[in-house]
Structure formats: C-alpha cells, structure tokens
Steps between C-alpha positions, in 0.01 A plus 500: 500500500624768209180343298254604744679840603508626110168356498384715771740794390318491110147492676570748731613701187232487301173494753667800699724739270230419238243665670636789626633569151118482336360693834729811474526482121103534516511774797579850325237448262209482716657784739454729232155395466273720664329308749140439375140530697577114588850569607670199249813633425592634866379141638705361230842681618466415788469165407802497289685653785413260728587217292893674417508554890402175594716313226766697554528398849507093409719555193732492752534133467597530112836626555569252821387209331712585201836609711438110642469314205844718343655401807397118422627536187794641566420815278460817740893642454369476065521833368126407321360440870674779677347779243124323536545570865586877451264543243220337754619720723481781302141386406420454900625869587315622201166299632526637852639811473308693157201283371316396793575868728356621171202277452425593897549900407285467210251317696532759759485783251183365345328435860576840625391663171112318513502614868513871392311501181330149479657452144855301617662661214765685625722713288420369186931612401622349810309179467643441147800583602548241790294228300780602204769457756350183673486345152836581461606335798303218434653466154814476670424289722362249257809499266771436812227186553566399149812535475558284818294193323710528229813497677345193705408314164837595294730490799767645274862359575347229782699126456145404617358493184232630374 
C-alpha cells in the first residue's frame, strides 16, 4: 500500500504542481504583451490562468496522498516532513491568495482596457508592475516547490534512509 500511495503522491507531484509552475511562470510575460489584431497573448492568459486555476484545484491530492504515505511510513512527526507541509502550505496560500487573484485582475484589467479603447493595453506602468509582481510571486512559489522535492529526496535526519 505505501508503494502505490508514494506512487500516486510523486505523480500527482509532478503532472499537477508541474504545470501550474510552467503556466504562471509563462503568465506575466504575455500580460505585458499588448494584445495583437488576433488577440494571442490575451487568449494565451487566459489560458495559462485557466490551467493554474484548474490545477490548482486537483493539486489538492498532492499533499493528501503524501500526508498518507508519511503516515505509512511512520514519518509525519519528522522534522524533514513537518517543514514540507508548511512550506506546501505556504506555497498553497501563496497560489490562492496572490498569483491567481492577480492573473484574474490582470485579465480583468486587460479586458476592460480593449473595451474602452480596443487596444487591451492598459496602463502600460501598471501592467509591468503587476506582471513584475506576479513573477515575483511565481518565483516564490516555484522555489518553496523545490525546496519541498529536495527535502522529500534528502529527508535529512529520517532513520528511513535515504
């Protein structure tokens, strides 16, 4: 049974945290693109978005699946395990609560902007700004990840082995 849960646990981790990390790694730089005659780079963050949104939401199952196979192990009072979960956690919050209310105001911004002038640019400063921010979030977001995979490879001071 711990086989097929860290099975499911390291699959879950890669096909669902690995796409949101691409997804709103590649958002801020097509929201500063102005949105051409074909529309590319607005159809494209809204693509992105929807893919961080919709991940985000099944990712869920990364961090149940992996509290189950630490508690078939025997491992989820290990100081290693306990600071992957509040690092996920921290990851989670930053997910839900900064990048994607900030992909969906950018998205906003940009949809309100080619209502008024038909251009979808915006603020040119205010759209840098946010993408800056966004990628700064993102950045974030991506390091707690790989920081977590690290602690889940080393497992430093685990009697499991490693």
């Amino acid at each position: 049974m711990t086989k097929l849960l860290l099975s499911i646990h390291v699959l879950a981790s890669i096909l669902v945290v690995g796409p949101i990390a691409v997804a709103a790694s590649m958002f801020p730089r097509y929201a500063r693109q102005t949105p051409g005659e074909d529309g590319h780079s607005a159809g494209a963050t809204v693509l992105l978005h929807r893919i961080c949104s919709g991940y985000a939401i099944v990712g869920v199952a990364v961090p149940v699946f992996g509290i189950a196979t630490g508690a078939q192990l025997g491992v989820l009072t290990d100081a290693w395990l306990l600071t992957s979960i509040v690092l996920t956690t921290i990851a989670a919050a930053i997910l839900a609560l900064a990048i994607l209310p900030g992909q969906e105001s950018m998205i906003e911004s940009s949809a309100a902007a080619a209502a008024a002038d038909g251009s979808g640019a915006g603020d040119g400063a205010d759209t840098k700004r946010a993408a800056a921010r966004l990628a700064g979030l993102t950045g974030v977001f991506n390091l707690l990840w790989a920081v977590v995979v690290v602690l889940m490879i080393v497992r430093p001071g685990s009697t499991t082995g490693a």
